[in-house]
Amino acid sequence: MTPVPRAALDEVPLYVPKPPVARAEGVSHRLFLNENPYAPLPSVLAEISRAALTAHHYPEIVPGELVAALAARLGVPESDVVTGPGSVGIYQQVAQAILEPGDEVVYAWPSFEAFPIVARIAGARPVPVPLRDGVHDLAAIADRVTPRTRAVFLCDPNNPTGTSVDADGLSAFLSAVPESVLVVLDEAYREYSTSAVDGVELYREYPNVVALRTFSKAYGLAGLRVGYGVARPAISAALRKCAVPCGVGGIGVRAALASLAAEPELSERVATLKADRDALRAALVERGVPVPPSDTNFLWLPLESRADEVAAVLERAGLLTRLYPGVGIRLTVGTAEANAAVVGVLETVFAAA
Ligand SMILES: Cc1ncc(COP(=O)(O)O)c(C=O)c1O
């Protein structure tokens, strides 16, 4: 008899790689992963090239220089900084460090699609709580916290709806949730927000908060897999114990450090993308496409029954978006060319409607 995987994995979806056309450069616009449309800055590329010459060396088990730089920048002790191969890697550390089989993990839905997967891999029970008008319903989430709840995952701003929670509401929520419940605040898109709360401030105030951030989105380093978080020492130590040794590659570390040094230039890029996002939304709304305001680098089109058909039309035009069947389309803000193409296609679709 062959080895039998854990039964908990039966409900975990198996990722099947996409056909090459979806990945080919130039064939299409990749608007389905909320990537940055810009290649790394010249100063970051130069550092990547230099670091590539040492690719035959292992990186450090934990990237000490990056941890020190992040700690200094955030004003937190180095012991409280956690790193991982993307922030999604830190979720795996959370699953291993915190969750026991049978525990419950509460989160809003739709939200980051890793949430139920992380819970299930640990044998925990996912407890999704519907968004209210596209926003986290913190009161309903608090109601679903029971003695079995071990963690709450909050995505702020939320993927896929692009909405942020209200700061007072979140403080009230954090005060109401027992301190024994870990609250993971995923801030992958916070740099694009004008109103998102500051998870690092919340970690200072509430001992059960882990704030997760990433170099993948605003910093444009998704391909190098560098994520980080801050948590109080008892939690951060547990998360570090569960990290894959050398999980953050040496090139990623150098690129992340160079990006921190290039913050003013990167902030300009973020400001441009925010302006592009707002202009794209305005152009779509003008053409009758329902698009709520976004605090992120993507737009949410709650097209419900029309979503599948519209995503297919966009795809035929080389605009690859993320479809939530029967619910909506998530569309990353891209280059000027991609955004103009989106407007062109949707103008035709909605004029015909
Ligand atoms: C909410 C959220 N968190 C985390 C991630 C993953 O980021 P990383 O590249 O740091 O693993 C994503 C990626 O789309 C995301 O949307």
Coordinates of C-alpha atoms and ligand atoms in Angstrom, one line a residue:
M1 CA 0.0 0.0 0.0
T2 CA 1.3 3.5 -0.8
P3 CA 1.8 6.1 1.9
V4 CA -1.5 7.8 2.7
P5 CA -1.4 11.6 3.0
R6 CA -3.2 13.2 6.0
A7 CA -6.9 13.2 5.5
A8 CA -6.9 17.0 6.2
L9 CA -5.3 17.5 2.8
D10 CA -8.4 15.9 1.0
E11 CA -10.1 19.3 1.0
V12 CA -7.0 21.3 0.0
P13 CA -7.1 22.2 -3.7
L14 CA -4.2 21.0 -5.8
Y15 CA -2.6 23.8 -7.8
V16 CA -2.3 23.0 -11.5
P17 CA 0.2 25.1 -13.4
K18 CA -1.4 27.4 -16.0
P19 CA -0.8 26.9 -19.7
P20 CA 2.3 28.8 -20.9
V21 CA 0.2 31.4 -22.9
A22 CA -1.0 32.9 -19.6
R23 CA 2.6 33.4 -18.5
A24 CA 4.2 34.5 -21.8
E25 CA 5.6 38.0 -21.9
G26 CA 4.1 40.3 -24.5
V27 CA 1.3 38.0 -25.4
S28 CA -1.1 39.4 -22.8
H29 CA -1.4 41.6 -19.8
R30 CA -1.1 39.9 -16.5
L31 CA -3.9 41.5 -14.4
F32 CA -4.7 38.5 -12.3
L33 CA -2.1 38.5 -9.5
N34 CA -2.0 42.1 -8.3
E35 CA 1.6 42.4 -9.4
N36 CA 3.4 45.7 -9.9
P37 CA 3.5 46.5 -13.6
Y38 CA 7.0 48.0 -13.4
A39 CA 10.3 46.1 -13.4
P40 CA 12.5 46.8 -10.4
L41 CA 14.2 50.2 -10.2
P42 CA 17.7 50.4 -11.8
S43 CA 19.4 50.7 -8.4
V44 CA 17.5 47.5 -7.3
L45 CA 18.4 45.7 -10.5
A46 CA 22.0 46.6 -10.1
E47 CA 22.0 45.0 -6.6
I48 CA 20.1 41.9 -8.0
S49 CA 22.9 41.5 -10.6
R50 CA 25.6 41.8 -7.9
A51 CA 23.8 39.4 -5.7
A52 CA 23.4 36.9 -8.5
L53 CA 27.2 36.4 -8.5
T54 CA 26.9 34.8 -5.1
A55 CA 24.0 32.5 -6.1
H56 CA 26.2 29.5 -5.3
H57 CA 26.2 30.5 -1.6
Y58 CA 23.4 29.6 0.8
P59 CA 21.6 32.6 2.2
E60 CA 21.6 33.0 6.0
I61 CA 19.1 30.7 7.9
V62 CA 17.3 33.9 9.0
P63 CA 18.2 37.1 7.0
G64 CA 19.9 39.0 9.8
E65 CA 20.7 42.2 7.9
L66 CA 17.2 42.5 6.5
V67 CA 15.7 41.8 9.9
A68 CA 17.9 44.6 11.4
A69 CA 16.9 47.0 8.7
L70 CA 13.2 46.3 9.1
A71 CA 13.4 46.5 12.8
A72 CA 15.1 49.9 12.6
R73 CA 12.6 51.2 10.0
L74 CA 9.6 50.1 12.0
G75 CA 11.0 50.9 15.4
V76 CA 10.5 47.4 16.8
P77 CA 13.0 45.0 18.4
E78 CA 14.7 42.7 16.0
S79 CA 13.4 39.7 18.0
D80 CA 9.9 40.7 16.9
V81 CA 10.5 40.6 13.1
V82 CA 9.6 37.5 11.2
T83 CA 10.5 36.8 7.6
G84 CA 9.4 34.3 5.1
P85 CA 9.4 33.4 1.4
G86 CA 6.6 35.9 0.7
S87 CA 4.1 36.8 3.3
V88 CA 2.2 33.7 2.2
G89 CA 5.2 31.7 3.6
I90 CA 4.6 33.2 7.0
Y91 CA 1.0 31.9 6.9
Q92 CA 2.5 28.4 6.7
Q93 CA 4.6 29.3 9.8
V94 CA 1.4 30.4 11.5
A95 CA -0.3 27.1 10.6
Q96 CA 2.6 25.1 12.0
A97 CA 3.2 27.3 15.1
I98 CA -0.3 28.1 16.2
L99 CA -3.0 25.8 14.8
E100 CA -3.9 22.4 16.2
P101 CA -6.3 20.0 14.4
G102 CA -9.9 21.0 15.3
D103 CA -9.1 24.6 16.0
E104 CA -11.2 27.2 14.2
V105 CA -9.9 30.0 12.0
V106 CA -12.3 32.9 11.4
Y107 CA -11.9 35.2 8.4
A108 CA -14.1 37.3 6.1
W109 CA -15.1 36.0 2.7
P110 CA -14.4 36.6 -0.1
S111 CA -10.9 37.5 1.1
F112 CA -7.4 36.2 0.5
E113 CA -7.8 32.8 -1.0
A114 CA -5.0 31.3 1.1
F115 CA -7.0 31.6 4.3
P116 CA -9.1 28.4 4.1
I117 CA -6.1 26.5 2.6
V118 CA -3.8 27.5 5.6
A119 CA -6.5 26.4 8.0
R120 CA -7.1 23.1 6.3
I121 CA -3.5 22.2 5.9
A122 CA -3.2 22.4 9.7
G123 CA -6.4 20.3 10.1
A124 CA -8.2 23.4 11.5
R125 CA -11.7 24.3 10.6
P126 CA -12.2 27.4 8.3
V127 CA -15.0 29.7 9.4
P128 CA -15.7 32.2 6.7
V129 CA -17.9 35.2 7.5
P130 CA -19.5 37.0 4.6
L131 CA -18.4 40.6 3.9
R132 CA -21.0 43.2 4.4
D133 CA -21.3 45.5 1.3
G134 CA -17.8 44.4 0.4
V135 CA -16.3 45.3 3.8
H136 CA -15.2 43.1 6.7
D137 CA -18.1 42.7 9.0
L138 CA -16.1 42.9 12.2
A139 CA -19.1 42.5 14.5
A140 CA -20.1 39.3 12.7
I141 CA -16.6 38.1 12.8
A142 CA -16.4 38.7 16.6
D143 CA -19.7 36.8 17.0
R144 CA -18.1 33.8 15.3
V145 CA -15.2 33.7 17.8
T146 CA -15.7 30.8 20.1
P147 CA -13.5 29.0 22.7
R148 CA -12.3 26.8 19.7
T149 CA -11.1 29.8 17.7
R150 CA -7.3 29.9 17.6
A151 CA -6.8 32.6 15.0
V152 CA -8.6 35.4 13.1
F153 CA -7.2 36.3 9.7
L154 CA -8.0 39.9 8.5
C155 CA -6.9 41.2 5.1
D156 CA -6.7 45.0 5.2
P157 CA -7.2 46.4 2.6
N158 CA -9.1 43.4 1.5
N159 CA -8.3 41.2 -1.5
P160 CA -10.5 41.1 -3.7
T161 CA -12.8 44.0 -2.8
G162 CA -10.1 46.6 -2.2
T163 CA -11.8 47.9 0.9
S164 CA -10.3 48.9 4.2
V165 CA -11.7 48.4 7.7
D166 CA -12.7 51.3 9.9
A167 CA -9.9 52.1 12.5
D168 CA -12.3 52.5 15.4
G169 CA -14.2 49.4 14.4
L170 CA -11.0 47.4 14.3
S171 CA -9.9 48.7 17.7
A172 CA -13.2 47.8 19.2
F173 CA -12.9 44.3 17.6
L174 CA -9.4 43.8 18.9
S175 CA -10.5 44.8 22.4
A176 CA -13.4 42.4 22.3
V177 CA -11.4 39.3 21.0
P178 CA -9.8 37.2 23.7
E179 CA -6.0 37.7 23.9
S180 CA -5.5 34.0 23.4
V181 CA -6.7 34.3 19.8
L182 CA -4.0 35.2 17.3
V183 CA -5.2 38.0 15.0
V184 CA -3.2 38.1 11.7
L185 CA -3.5 41.4 10.0
D186 CA -2.5 41.0 6.4
E187 CA -1.3 44.4 5.0
A188 CA 0.0 43.2 1.6
Y189 CA -1.6 46.3 -0.1
R190 CA -1.2 48.9 2.6
E191 CA 1.1 51.1 0.6
Y192 CA -1.7 51.8 -1.9
S193 CA -4.2 52.8 0.8
T194 CA -5.1 56.2 2.0
S195 CA -7.1 55.0 5.0
A196 CA -5.8 51.6 6.1
V197 CA -4.9 51.1 9.7
D198 CA -1.3 50.6 10.7
G199 CA -0.8 47.0 11.8
V200 CA 2.6 47.8 13.4
E201 CA 0.8 50.3 15.8
L202 CA -1.8 47.7 16.6
Y203 CA 0.9 45.1 17.3
R204 CA 2.4 47.6 19.8
E205 CA -1.0 47.9 21.5
Y206 CA -2.4 44.4 21.3
P207 CA -0.1 41.4 22.2
N208 CA -2.0 39.0 20.0
V209 CA -1.7 40.9 16.7
V210 CA 0.7 39.8 14.0
A211 CA 1.1 42.4 11.2
L212 CA 2.2 40.9 7.8
R213 CA 3.7 42.9 5.0
T214 CA 5.4 42.1 1.7
F215 CA 7.9 43.3 -0.8
S216 CA 5.8 41.7 -3.5
K217 CA 3.3 44.4 -4.3
A218 CA 4.3 48.1 -3.9
Y219 CA 8.0 47.2 -3.8
G220 CA 7.6 45.1 -7.0
L221 CA 9.6 42.1 -6.0
A222 CA 7.0 39.4 -6.2
G223 CA 9.4 37.1 -8.1
L224 CA 11.9 37.2 -5.3
R225 CA 9.7 36.0 -2.5
V226 CA 10.3 38.3 0.5
G227 CA 7.7 38.8 3.1
Y228 CA 7.9 39.9 6.7
G229 CA 5.8 40.4 9.8
V230 CA 6.0 41.8 13.3
A231 CA 4.7 40.0 16.4
R232 CA 5.5 39.9 20.1
P233 CA 8.5 37.8 21.1
A234 CA 6.6 34.6 22.2
I235 CA 4.8 34.5 18.8
S236 CA 7.7 35.6 16.6
A237 CA 9.9 33.0 18.2
A238 CA 7.4 30.3 17.5
L239 CA 7.0 31.5 13.9
R240 CA 10.8 31.6 13.4
K241 CA 11.1 28.1 14.7
C242 CA 8.7 27.0 11.9
A243 CA 10.4 28.9 9.1
V244 CA 12.0 27.0 6.3
P245 CA 15.7 27.4 6.9
C246 CA 17.2 29.8 4.3
G247 CA 13.7 30.4 3.0
V248 CA 14.4 33.9 1.9
G249 CA 16.9 33.8 -0.9
G250 CA 20.0 35.9 -0.9
I251 CA 19.1 37.8 -4.1
G252 CA 15.7 38.6 -2.5
V253 CA 17.4 39.9 0.6
R254 CA 19.7 42.2 -1.3
A255 CA 16.8 43.4 -3.5
A256 CA 14.7 44.1 -0.4
L257 CA 17.5 46.1 1.2
A258 CA 18.1 48.1 -2.0
S259 CA 14.3 48.8 -2.2
L260 CA 14.3 50.1 1.4
A261 CA 17.1 52.4 0.4
A262 CA 15.2 53.5 -2.7
E263 CA 12.0 54.3 -0.8
P264 CA 11.5 57.9 -2.2
E265 CA 11.6 56.6 -5.8
L266 CA 9.3 53.7 -4.9
S267 CA 6.9 56.0 -3.2
E268 CA 6.6 58.0 -6.5
R269 CA 5.8 54.8 -8.3
V270 CA 3.1 54.0 -5.8
A271 CA 1.7 57.5 -6.1
T272 CA 1.5 57.1 -9.9
L273 CA -0.2 53.7 -9.6
K274 CA -2.7 55.2 -7.2
A275 CA -3.5 58.0 -9.6
D276 CA -3.7 55.4 -12.5
R277 CA -6.1 53.3 -10.3
D278 CA -8.4 56.2 -9.6
A279 CA -8.3 57.3 -13.3
L280 CA -9.1 53.8 -14.4
R281 CA -12.0 53.5 -12.0
A282 CA -13.4 56.8 -13.0
A283 CA -13.2 55.9 -16.7
L284 CA -15.0 52.6 -16.1
V285 CA -17.7 54.1 -13.8
E286 CA -18.3 56.7 -16.6
R287 CA -18.9 53.8 -19.0
G288 CA -21.4 52.2 -16.7
V289 CA -19.2 49.5 -15.1
P290 CA -19.9 49.1 -11.4
V291 CA -16.5 49.6 -9.6
P292 CA -16.3 50.6 -5.9
P293 CA -13.4 52.7 -4.8
S294 CA -10.2 50.8 -4.1
D295 CA -7.5 51.2 -1.5
T296 CA -5.2 48.8 -3.4
N297 CA -3.5 48.2 -6.8
F298 CA -6.5 46.4 -8.2
L299 CA -10.2 47.1 -8.9
W300 CA -13.1 44.9 -8.0
L301 CA -16.0 44.5 -10.4
P302 CA -18.9 42.9 -8.6
L303 CA -20.6 41.8 -11.8
E304 CA -22.3 38.8 -10.3
S305 CA -24.1 36.8 -13.1
R306 CA -22.2 38.6 -15.8
A307 CA -18.7 38.1 -14.3
D308 CA -17.8 34.9 -16.2
E309 CA -18.9 36.2 -19.6
V310 CA -17.1 39.6 -19.1
A311 CA -13.9 37.9 -17.9
A312 CA -14.0 35.7 -21.0
V313 CA -14.3 38.8 -23.3
L314 CA -11.3 40.4 -21.5
E315 CA -9.3 37.2 -21.8
R316 CA -9.9 37.0 -25.5
A317 CA -8.5 40.6 -25.7
G318 CA -5.4 39.4 -23.9
L319 CA -6.4 40.9 -20.6
L320 CA -6.0 38.2 -18.0
T321 CA -8.0 38.9 -14.9
R322 CA -9.0 37.0 -11.8
L323 CA -12.5 35.6 -12.1
Y324 CA -14.6 34.8 -9.0
P325 CA -17.3 32.8 -10.9
G326 CA -20.7 34.3 -10.5
V327 CA -19.4 36.9 -8.1
G328 CA -17.0 39.3 -9.7
I329 CA -13.7 40.1 -11.4
R330 CA -10.5 41.3 -9.8
L331 CA -8.5 43.4 -12.1
T332 CA -4.9 44.6 -11.4
V333 CA -4.1 48.2 -12.3
G334 CA -1.5 47.7 -15.1
T335 CA 0.6 49.8 -17.5
A336 CA -1.1 52.7 -19.3
E337 CA -1.4 50.4 -22.3
A338 CA -3.1 47.7 -20.3
N339 CA -5.5 50.1 -18.6
A340 CA -6.5 51.7 -21.9
A341 CA -7.2 48.3 -23.3
V342 CA -9.4 47.4 -20.3
V343 CA -11.4 50.6 -20.8
G344 CA -11.7 49.9 -24.5
V345 CA -13.0 46.4 -24.0
L346 CA -15.4 47.2 -21.2
E347 CA -16.7 50.2 -23.0
T348 CA -17.8 47.9 -25.8
V349 CA -19.2 45.3 -23.5
F350 CA -21.2 47.8 -21.4
A351 CA -22.4 49.8 -24.4
A352 CA -23.9 46.6 -25.8
A353 CA -25.6 45.8 -22.5
Ligands
LIG1 C1 -3.8 39.6 0.8 C2 -2.5 39.0 0.3 N1 -1.6 38.6 1.2 C3 -0.5 38.0 0.8 C4 -0.2 37.8 -0.5 C5 1.0 37.1 -0.9 O1 2.0 37.9 -0.9 P1 3.5 37.4 -1.0 O2 4.0 37.5 -2.4 O3 4.2 38.2 0.0 O4 3.5 35.9 -0.5 C6 -1.1 38.2 -1.5 C7 -0.9 38.0 -2.9 O5 -1.7 38.2 -3.8 C8 -2.3 38.8 -1.0 O6 -3.3 39.2 -1.9

